[in-house]
């Protein structure tokens, strides 16, 4: 018996030491400890810098553009920095996979579903169907612009009524519903009032999930078995409650459509998907269309439709409330081009270069999405000479590009003029990677760009935003999480006369 125990102990020790050993062609990085790997190294860096995105940049400074980390029992995590390395990674098909970590399965019932966190045939079919169907209802067309404008005008009216009572404390909540409505009209055929208690609660729950998670997946991805041993300490209990609550919210929307759908009538995306489900059931081949997939896609569209766009709008308002000189120039440009009554439209973008430059500069500095969503290697391969094995997880560190001194010169400075040429025209810079690159590029890029432009143009046409007297200067780095959220501030909205 003792011989067996000793043998097992030796085998276990050998396996630990083998997993700790860094292969000769594994990307450089901190050595770490057996079993837990670089968890403490990363925690120390995040504690020092306050942000995971800062930690990735610190590691790139120390080890180079390709950094390898081992975090507990999860697959190795590869941080890819520097523009040329990121462009190569995001344009190679073998890096188009998505993480299969615990959190990415748990959020959709234990199986990866939807369009954001899936890959392979499931992702291709669901993405193709989603884009085609949304376009049928106006996604990316002129009708979509009208929908966004209606929501922007509603937001302007709401801000005006709120401003009459003094500083606005919950502008982020109001803008999130306004931003969501544009896409939700196509997805679910309905709209929300800008003060909807039920929706506000769900948005708050989703915000909590995003704020309390990060792209590494955290302890539940690194040691998933701990959810059985320490569910409270690891955060699994509250995560499970939040996940269940949001799943039920989207499930009830699908159920409502099933109960009210008329034969031959298609009101929105959900109706068309339900019809496709029925058609697929009659085929002998394997179908990827089922109710769980539908709920997951609706959840993905809901979150993607509000999270980054609303955060970007929040950051723009925050920056302009602090940088009053820049806000004044934007006001003057809008006044000169549109006046006070002409609604901004997409056709006006080229005539508002300084507004476009301001949006771009805030996007560069705010880094709402400082990294790509985690990618997964689909085969054994190499990147810049380093060995990347199948199932390794890769993150594109966009912040390293947005803050690269070699390109920007003074990346720490807020200077919209860097996007303006000698002729006074706005010039897009390929070093700005707000929506990622390659086949996994954000499918809602056009909607997001148009929404940010139209919402901000409408708000700044009507209001000047200021911090209340005595308000502390906000920390413009924002709030750390899976994405970066704007700082929580109070603002005064003064209507232009």
XYZ file of C-alpha atoms in Angstrom:
497
model
C 0.000 0.000 0.000
C 2.772 2.426 0.992
C 4.595 1.578 -2.204
C 1.500 2.534 -4.218
C 1.123 5.812 -2.331
C 4.795 6.670 -2.839
C 4.541 5.883 -6.568
C 1.454 8.056 -6.945
C 3.176 10.879 -5.053
C 6.201 10.642 -7.338
C 4.023 10.623 -10.456
C 2.037 13.597 -9.153
C 5.253 15.506 -8.385
C 6.666 14.770 -11.827
C 3.458 16.000 -13.483
C 3.554 19.210 -11.431
C 7.182 19.869 -12.311
C 6.524 19.055 -15.973
C 3.607 21.475 -16.131
C 5.760 24.132 -14.429
C 8.572 23.734 -16.965
C 8.410 26.293 -19.761
C 9.105 24.651 -23.149
C 12.053 26.108 -25.050
C 9.861 27.840 -27.653
C 7.110 28.929 -25.246
C 6.730 32.737 -25.251
C 8.744 34.558 -22.570
C 7.119 35.664 -19.344
C 7.397 35.430 -15.554
C 8.285 31.922 -14.369
C 5.500 31.582 -11.826
C 4.926 28.784 -9.328
C 3.904 25.129 -9.637
C 0.155 24.537 -10.072
C -0.916 28.183 -9.685
C 1.476 29.417 -12.371
C 1.458 33.201 -12.833
C -1.717 33.987 -10.874
C 0.190 35.889 -8.167
C 2.403 37.622 -10.735
C -0.670 38.935 -12.539
C -2.449 39.865 -9.316
C 0.565 41.897 -8.198
C 0.681 43.760 -11.513
C -3.059 44.495 -11.472
C -2.836 45.676 -7.854
C 0.004 48.013 -8.831
C -1.514 49.358 -12.047
C -5.250 49.036 -11.120
C -6.122 47.656 -14.578
C -5.585 44.390 -16.428
C -4.899 46.413 -19.580
C -2.078 48.266 -17.794
C -0.686 44.915 -16.650
C -0.606 43.595 -20.242
C 1.337 46.678 -21.358
C 3.758 46.326 -18.425
C 4.407 42.695 -19.389
C 4.986 43.715 -23.025
C 7.553 46.286 -21.872
C 9.328 43.611 -19.827
C 9.200 40.603 -22.173
C 8.343 41.795 -25.677
C 5.341 41.597 -28.036
C 4.538 37.930 -27.288
C 4.158 37.036 -23.608
C 3.189 33.633 -22.244
C 1.354 33.151 -18.941
C 0.138 30.063 -17.137
C -2.855 30.713 -14.891
C -3.781 27.721 -12.762
C -5.314 24.778 -14.610
C -6.456 26.864 -17.580
C -4.784 26.683 -20.972
C -1.753 29.008 -21.326
C -2.637 32.633 -22.011
C -0.650 34.440 -24.722
C -0.663 38.264 -24.668
C 0.006 39.691 -28.143
C 1.128 43.337 -28.244
C 2.557 45.599 -30.988
C 0.549 46.373 -34.105
C 2.343 44.073 -36.566
C 2.011 41.048 -34.263
C -1.661 41.809 -33.582
C -2.469 42.240 -37.282
C -0.846 38.883 -38.044
C -2.640 37.098 -35.217
C -6.109 38.446 -36.008
C -5.831 37.672 -39.707
C -4.791 34.029 -39.339
C -7.639 31.511 -39.437
C -5.926 29.159 -36.987
C -6.418 31.790 -34.264
C -10.145 32.300 -34.906
C -11.339 29.970 -32.150
C -12.980 31.062 -28.908
C -12.106 30.084 -25.363
C -13.849 27.029 -23.958
C -13.275 28.145 -20.366
C -15.840 27.571 -17.638
C -17.287 31.106 -17.616
C -17.899 31.130 -21.364
C -19.893 27.909 -21.081
C -21.681 28.773 -17.856
C -23.136 32.038 -19.225
C -25.203 30.054 -21.759
C -26.296 26.990 -19.844
C -23.057 24.998 -19.731
C -22.461 24.927 -23.499
C -20.904 27.645 -25.633
C -23.759 29.191 -27.587
C -24.544 32.425 -29.419
C -22.314 34.393 -31.807
C -19.689 36.070 -29.623
C -18.141 33.126 -27.766
C -18.579 30.291 -30.293
C -16.455 29.152 -33.221
C -16.469 26.642 -36.078
C -19.677 25.700 -37.890
C -21.910 26.915 -35.051
C -20.413 30.410 -35.185
C -20.410 30.617 -38.994
C -24.048 29.540 -39.359
C -25.365 31.646 -36.480
C -23.408 34.739 -37.551
C -24.474 34.430 -41.184
C -28.132 33.980 -40.242
C -28.046 36.807 -37.682
C -26.531 39.357 -40.071
C -28.804 38.383 -42.951
C -31.941 38.553 -40.819
C -31.098 41.840 -39.109
C -30.393 43.417 -42.495
C -33.896 42.413 -43.601
C -35.237 44.630 -40.822
C -33.011 47.587 -41.649
C -29.677 46.823 -39.953
C -27.037 48.984 -41.657
C -29.588 50.739 -43.902
C -31.038 54.246 -43.973
C -34.031 53.081 -41.932
C -31.602 52.233 -39.129
C -30.400 55.834 -39.114
C -33.950 57.046 -38.577
C -34.408 54.621 -35.684
C -31.186 55.838 -34.026
C -32.181 59.468 -34.521
C -35.566 58.870 -32.890
C -33.789 57.434 -29.866
C -31.249 60.272 -29.843
C -34.027 62.879 -29.864
C -35.820 61.030 -27.059
C -32.585 61.064 -25.066
C -32.116 64.804 -25.649
C -35.635 65.457 -24.354
C -35.012 63.263 -21.320
C -31.718 65.001 -20.522
C -33.457 68.386 -20.775
C -36.117 67.353 -18.258
C -33.519 65.839 -15.895
C -31.228 68.887 -16.135
C -34.001 71.114 -14.821
C -33.603 69.432 -11.427
C -29.864 70.059 -11.158
C -26.816 67.785 -11.700
C -27.599 64.490 -13.431
C -26.428 61.476 -11.441
C -27.586 58.538 -13.552
C -26.968 59.620 -17.129
C -25.201 56.325 -17.873
C -28.385 54.361 -17.115
C -30.534 56.589 -19.311
C -28.156 56.527 -22.280
C -27.849 52.734 -22.061
C -31.585 52.265 -22.632
C -31.610 54.805 -25.468
C -28.672 53.067 -27.155
C -30.215 49.623 -26.666
C -33.572 50.622 -28.185
C -32.141 51.035 -31.686
C -31.044 47.409 -31.913
C -33.839 45.996 -29.740
C -36.384 47.319 -32.255
C -34.936 44.916 -34.832
C -34.322 42.022 -32.452
C -37.552 41.981 -30.467
C -39.805 44.471 -32.261
C -40.292 46.596 -29.155
C -38.860 49.606 -27.387
C -38.290 50.533 -23.778
C -39.189 53.675 -21.932
C -36.057 55.552 -20.869
C -37.031 54.908 -17.260
C -37.993 51.255 -17.116
C -37.373 49.759 -13.638
C -37.336 46.137 -14.837
C -34.900 46.838 -17.665
C -32.746 49.091 -15.484
C -32.367 46.219 -13.021
C -31.320 43.766 -15.737
C -28.833 46.281 -17.124
C -27.476 46.733 -13.609
C -27.077 42.960 -13.214
C -25.240 42.719 -16.545
C -23.062 45.688 -15.560
C -22.132 43.890 -12.344
C -21.157 40.772 -14.322
C -18.944 42.801 -16.671
C -17.374 44.883 -13.899
C -16.586 41.832 -11.759
C -15.021 39.755 -14.531
C -11.996 40.060 -16.779
C -10.721 38.525 -19.988
C -8.644 35.885 -18.155
C -11.829 34.261 -16.846
C -10.675 34.657 -13.235
C -10.409 31.997 -10.552
C -13.440 30.054 -11.820
C -11.709 29.450 -15.158
C -8.296 28.821 -13.595
C -9.635 26.386 -10.959
C -13.260 25.555 -11.899
C -13.551 22.830 -9.245
C -13.382 25.501 -6.548
C -16.993 26.422 -7.284
C -18.000 23.231 -5.493
C -15.647 23.785 -2.551
C -15.897 27.565 -2.041
C -18.898 28.839 -4.011
C -19.229 32.016 -1.942
C -15.535 32.909 -1.806
C -14.973 32.355 -5.526
C -18.025 34.442 -6.427
C -19.777 31.488 -8.058
C -22.963 31.809 -5.985
C -23.656 35.414 -6.958
C -22.505 34.797 -10.546
C -24.942 31.913 -10.814
C -27.773 34.076 -9.487
C -26.999 36.835 -11.982
C -26.680 34.407 -14.879
C -29.981 32.713 -14.021
C -31.754 36.037 -13.708
C -30.565 37.371 -17.075
C -31.258 34.039 -18.800
C -34.837 34.115 -17.533
C -35.245 37.702 -18.780
C -34.302 36.749 -22.351
C -36.167 33.448 -22.181
C -39.367 35.306 -21.257
C -38.949 37.500 -24.345
C -38.663 34.420 -26.567
C -41.674 32.848 -24.832
C -43.706 36.016 -25.423
C -42.899 35.831 -29.128
C -43.904 32.176 -29.312
C -47.253 33.007 -27.727
C -48.034 36.061 -29.868
C -46.519 35.144 -33.233
C -48.959 35.066 -36.110
C -48.519 32.505 -38.894
C -46.736 34.062 -41.865
C -46.026 37.319 -40.025
C -42.453 38.217 -39.114
C -42.163 41.207 -36.832
C -38.496 40.956 -35.904
C -35.381 38.791 -35.606
C -36.856 36.495 -32.943
C -39.868 35.668 -35.128
C -37.652 34.764 -38.085
C -35.400 32.619 -35.904
C -38.400 30.706 -34.523
C -39.503 30.036 -38.086
C -36.007 28.822 -38.981
C -36.026 26.504 -35.961
C -39.224 24.887 -37.185
C -37.864 24.498 -40.717
C -34.618 22.938 -39.452
C -36.487 20.376 -37.359
C -37.852 18.743 -40.496
C -34.377 18.183 -41.985
C -32.402 14.972 -41.414
C -29.121 16.864 -40.848
C -27.828 18.167 -37.518
C -29.281 21.579 -36.737
C -27.649 24.371 -34.787
C -30.969 26.191 -34.456
C -32.763 25.658 -31.160
C -34.320 27.740 -28.415
C -31.170 27.802 -26.273
C -29.190 29.144 -29.221
C -31.843 31.791 -29.843
C -31.805 32.938 -26.217
C -27.999 33.062 -26.302
C -27.931 35.134 -29.502
C -30.522 37.552 -28.133
C -28.391 37.886 -24.996
C -25.252 38.483 -27.076
C -26.966 41.140 -29.182
C -28.419 42.804 -26.087
C -25.059 43.030 -24.314
C -23.026 43.893 -27.422
C -25.633 46.430 -28.488
C -25.291 48.490 -25.333
C -22.036 47.771 -23.462
C -19.227 49.228 -25.584
C -21.333 51.881 -27.349
C -22.766 53.232 -24.124
C -19.368 53.185 -22.420
C -17.892 55.126 -25.333
C -20.646 57.755 -25.096
C -20.058 57.983 -21.339
C -16.328 58.502 -21.833
C -16.905 61.195 -24.484
C -19.216 63.169 -22.185
C -16.722 62.760 -19.318
C -13.724 63.907 -21.366
C -15.608 66.905 -22.743
C -16.878 67.892 -19.308
C -13.212 68.010 -18.242
C -11.767 69.405 -21.502
C -13.996 72.434 -21.928
C -11.790 73.922 -24.676
C -12.323 70.858 -26.861
C -16.062 70.853 -26.141
C -16.236 74.510 -27.178
C -14.615 73.724 -30.543
C -17.071 70.859 -31.129
C -20.011 73.153 -30.310
C -18.733 75.798 -32.700
C -18.357 73.262 -35.501
C -21.853 71.847 -35.022
C -23.309 75.362 -34.851
C -21.517 76.341 -38.049
C -22.531 73.236 -40.023
C -25.989 72.392 -38.631
C -27.223 75.307 -36.597
C -29.602 74.591 -33.741
C -32.512 72.912 -35.517
C -31.151 70.670 -38.297
C -30.892 67.119 -36.993
C -27.441 65.568 -37.458
C -27.354 62.766 -40.014
C -24.715 60.380 -41.271
C -24.382 62.471 -44.425
C -23.033 65.286 -42.229
C -20.083 63.251 -40.888
C -17.585 64.517 -43.464
C -18.566 68.092 -42.613
C -17.880 67.599 -38.901
C -14.193 66.603 -38.855
C -13.411 67.895 -35.370
C -16.310 65.975 -33.857
C -15.089 62.804 -35.590
C -11.552 63.483 -34.384
C -12.772 63.968 -30.817
C -14.678 60.674 -30.897
C -11.594 58.918 -32.275
C -9.267 60.440 -29.675
C -11.548 59.509 -26.786
C -11.819 55.979 -28.188
C -8.022 55.745 -28.389
C -7.440 56.904 -24.821
C -10.462 55.306 -23.137
C -9.793 51.821 -24.536
C -13.302 50.578 -23.772
C -12.231 47.263 -25.283
C -8.513 47.262 -24.356
C -8.040 43.732 -25.684
C -9.766 41.440 -28.094
C -12.236 38.909 -26.799
C -10.107 35.815 -26.041
C -9.142 33.831 -29.145
C -8.222 30.137 -29.154
C -5.641 28.413 -31.332
C -7.378 25.788 -33.482
C -4.147 23.944 -34.360
C -0.498 23.697 -33.348
C 1.332 26.595 -34.967
C 3.815 29.414 -34.328
C 3.611 33.179 -33.927
C 6.748 35.306 -34.364
C 8.805 32.156 -33.917
C 7.133 31.086 -30.659
C 5.272 27.808 -30.332
C 1.508 28.169 -29.962
C -0.183 24.847 -29.296
C -3.792 23.965 -30.021
C -6.214 25.429 -27.436
C -3.793 28.087 -26.194
C -5.735 31.316 -25.490
C -4.575 34.541 -27.157
C -5.397 38.170 -26.363
C -4.677 41.033 -28.734
C -3.503 43.949 -26.584
C -5.041 46.908 -28.445
C -3.998 49.333 -25.744
C -0.349 48.696 -26.610
C -1.122 49.972 -30.122
C -3.225 52.930 -28.978
C -0.456 54.066 -26.603
C 2.554 53.338 -28.836
C 4.934 56.314 -28.622
C 6.652 55.407 -31.888
C 3.437 56.099 -33.780
C 1.530 58.674 -31.731
C 4.449 60.660 -30.326
C 2.575 61.884 -27.251
C 0.016 59.121 -26.616
C -0.746 60.266 -23.060
C -2.033 63.622 -24.315
C -5.676 64.228 -25.255
C -5.265 65.833 -28.669
C -8.061 65.339 -31.256
C -5.999 67.331 -33.784
C -3.865 64.242 -34.387
C -6.753 62.941 -36.554
C -7.004 66.158 -38.616
C -4.842 66.680 -41.742
C -3.443 69.947 -43.117
C -6.632 70.516 -45.118
C -8.729 70.354 -41.966
C -10.207 66.949 -42.864
C -10.733 64.016 -40.511
C -8.373 61.153 -41.344
C -8.901 57.641 -40.028
C -5.780 56.045 -38.594
C -5.298 52.268 -39.047
C -3.573 52.209 -35.665
C -6.956 52.789 -34.039
C -8.357 49.280 -33.517
C -11.594 49.991 -31.677
C -13.536 47.188 -33.411
C -10.774 44.589 -33.767
C -9.689 43.071 -37.101
C -10.098 39.947 -39.197
C -12.969 37.498 -39.389
C -13.844 37.975 -35.715
C -14.198 41.724 -36.125
C -17.225 43.259 -34.374
C -20.309 42.498 -36.504
C -22.063 45.613 -35.195
C -19.290 48.064 -36.121
C -21.399 50.175 -38.491
C -24.279 50.415 -36.028
C -21.911 51.297 -33.180
C -20.099 53.989 -35.172
C -23.343 55.554 -36.355
C -24.912 55.390 -32.907
C -21.985 57.098 -31.190
C -21.828 59.819 -33.855
C -25.557 60.562 -33.899
C -26.085 60.418 -30.132
C -23.092 62.628 -29.384
C -23.903 65.090 -32.200
C -27.490 65.449 -30.984
C -26.471 65.880 -27.348
C -23.755 68.440 -28.073
C -25.994 70.343 -30.468
C -28.348 71.024 -27.552
C -26.205 70.980 -24.396
C -22.958 72.001 -22.821
C -21.805 69.454 -20.245
C -19.929 70.547 -17.118
C -18.855 69.097 -13.798
C -20.749 70.565 -10.818
C -18.855 73.098 -8.686
C -16.568 71.308 -6.241
C -16.788 67.987 -8.160
C -13.487 66.127 -8.002
C -11.767 65.657 -11.347
C -12.723 62.172 -12.568
C -10.082 59.497 -13.061
C -10.196 59.281 -16.840
C -8.782 55.735 -16.848
C -12.309 54.604 -15.948
C -13.344 51.397 -14.176
C -11.609 48.046 -14.702
C -13.613 45.006 -15.870
C -14.161 42.765 -18.885
C -14.532 46.099 -20.704
C -13.495 49.500 -19.379
C -16.386 51.604 -18.070
C -16.346 55.403 -17.741
C -15.929 56.865 -14.246
C -19.106 57.558 -12.300
C -19.657 61.314 -12.344
C -22.374 63.919 -11.927
C -22.824 66.332 -14.820
C -24.614 69.611 -15.378
C -26.282 69.889 -18.801
C -26.742 73.520 -19.855
C -29.036 73.985 -22.835
C -27.747 76.168 -25.677
C -29.839 79.258 -26.314
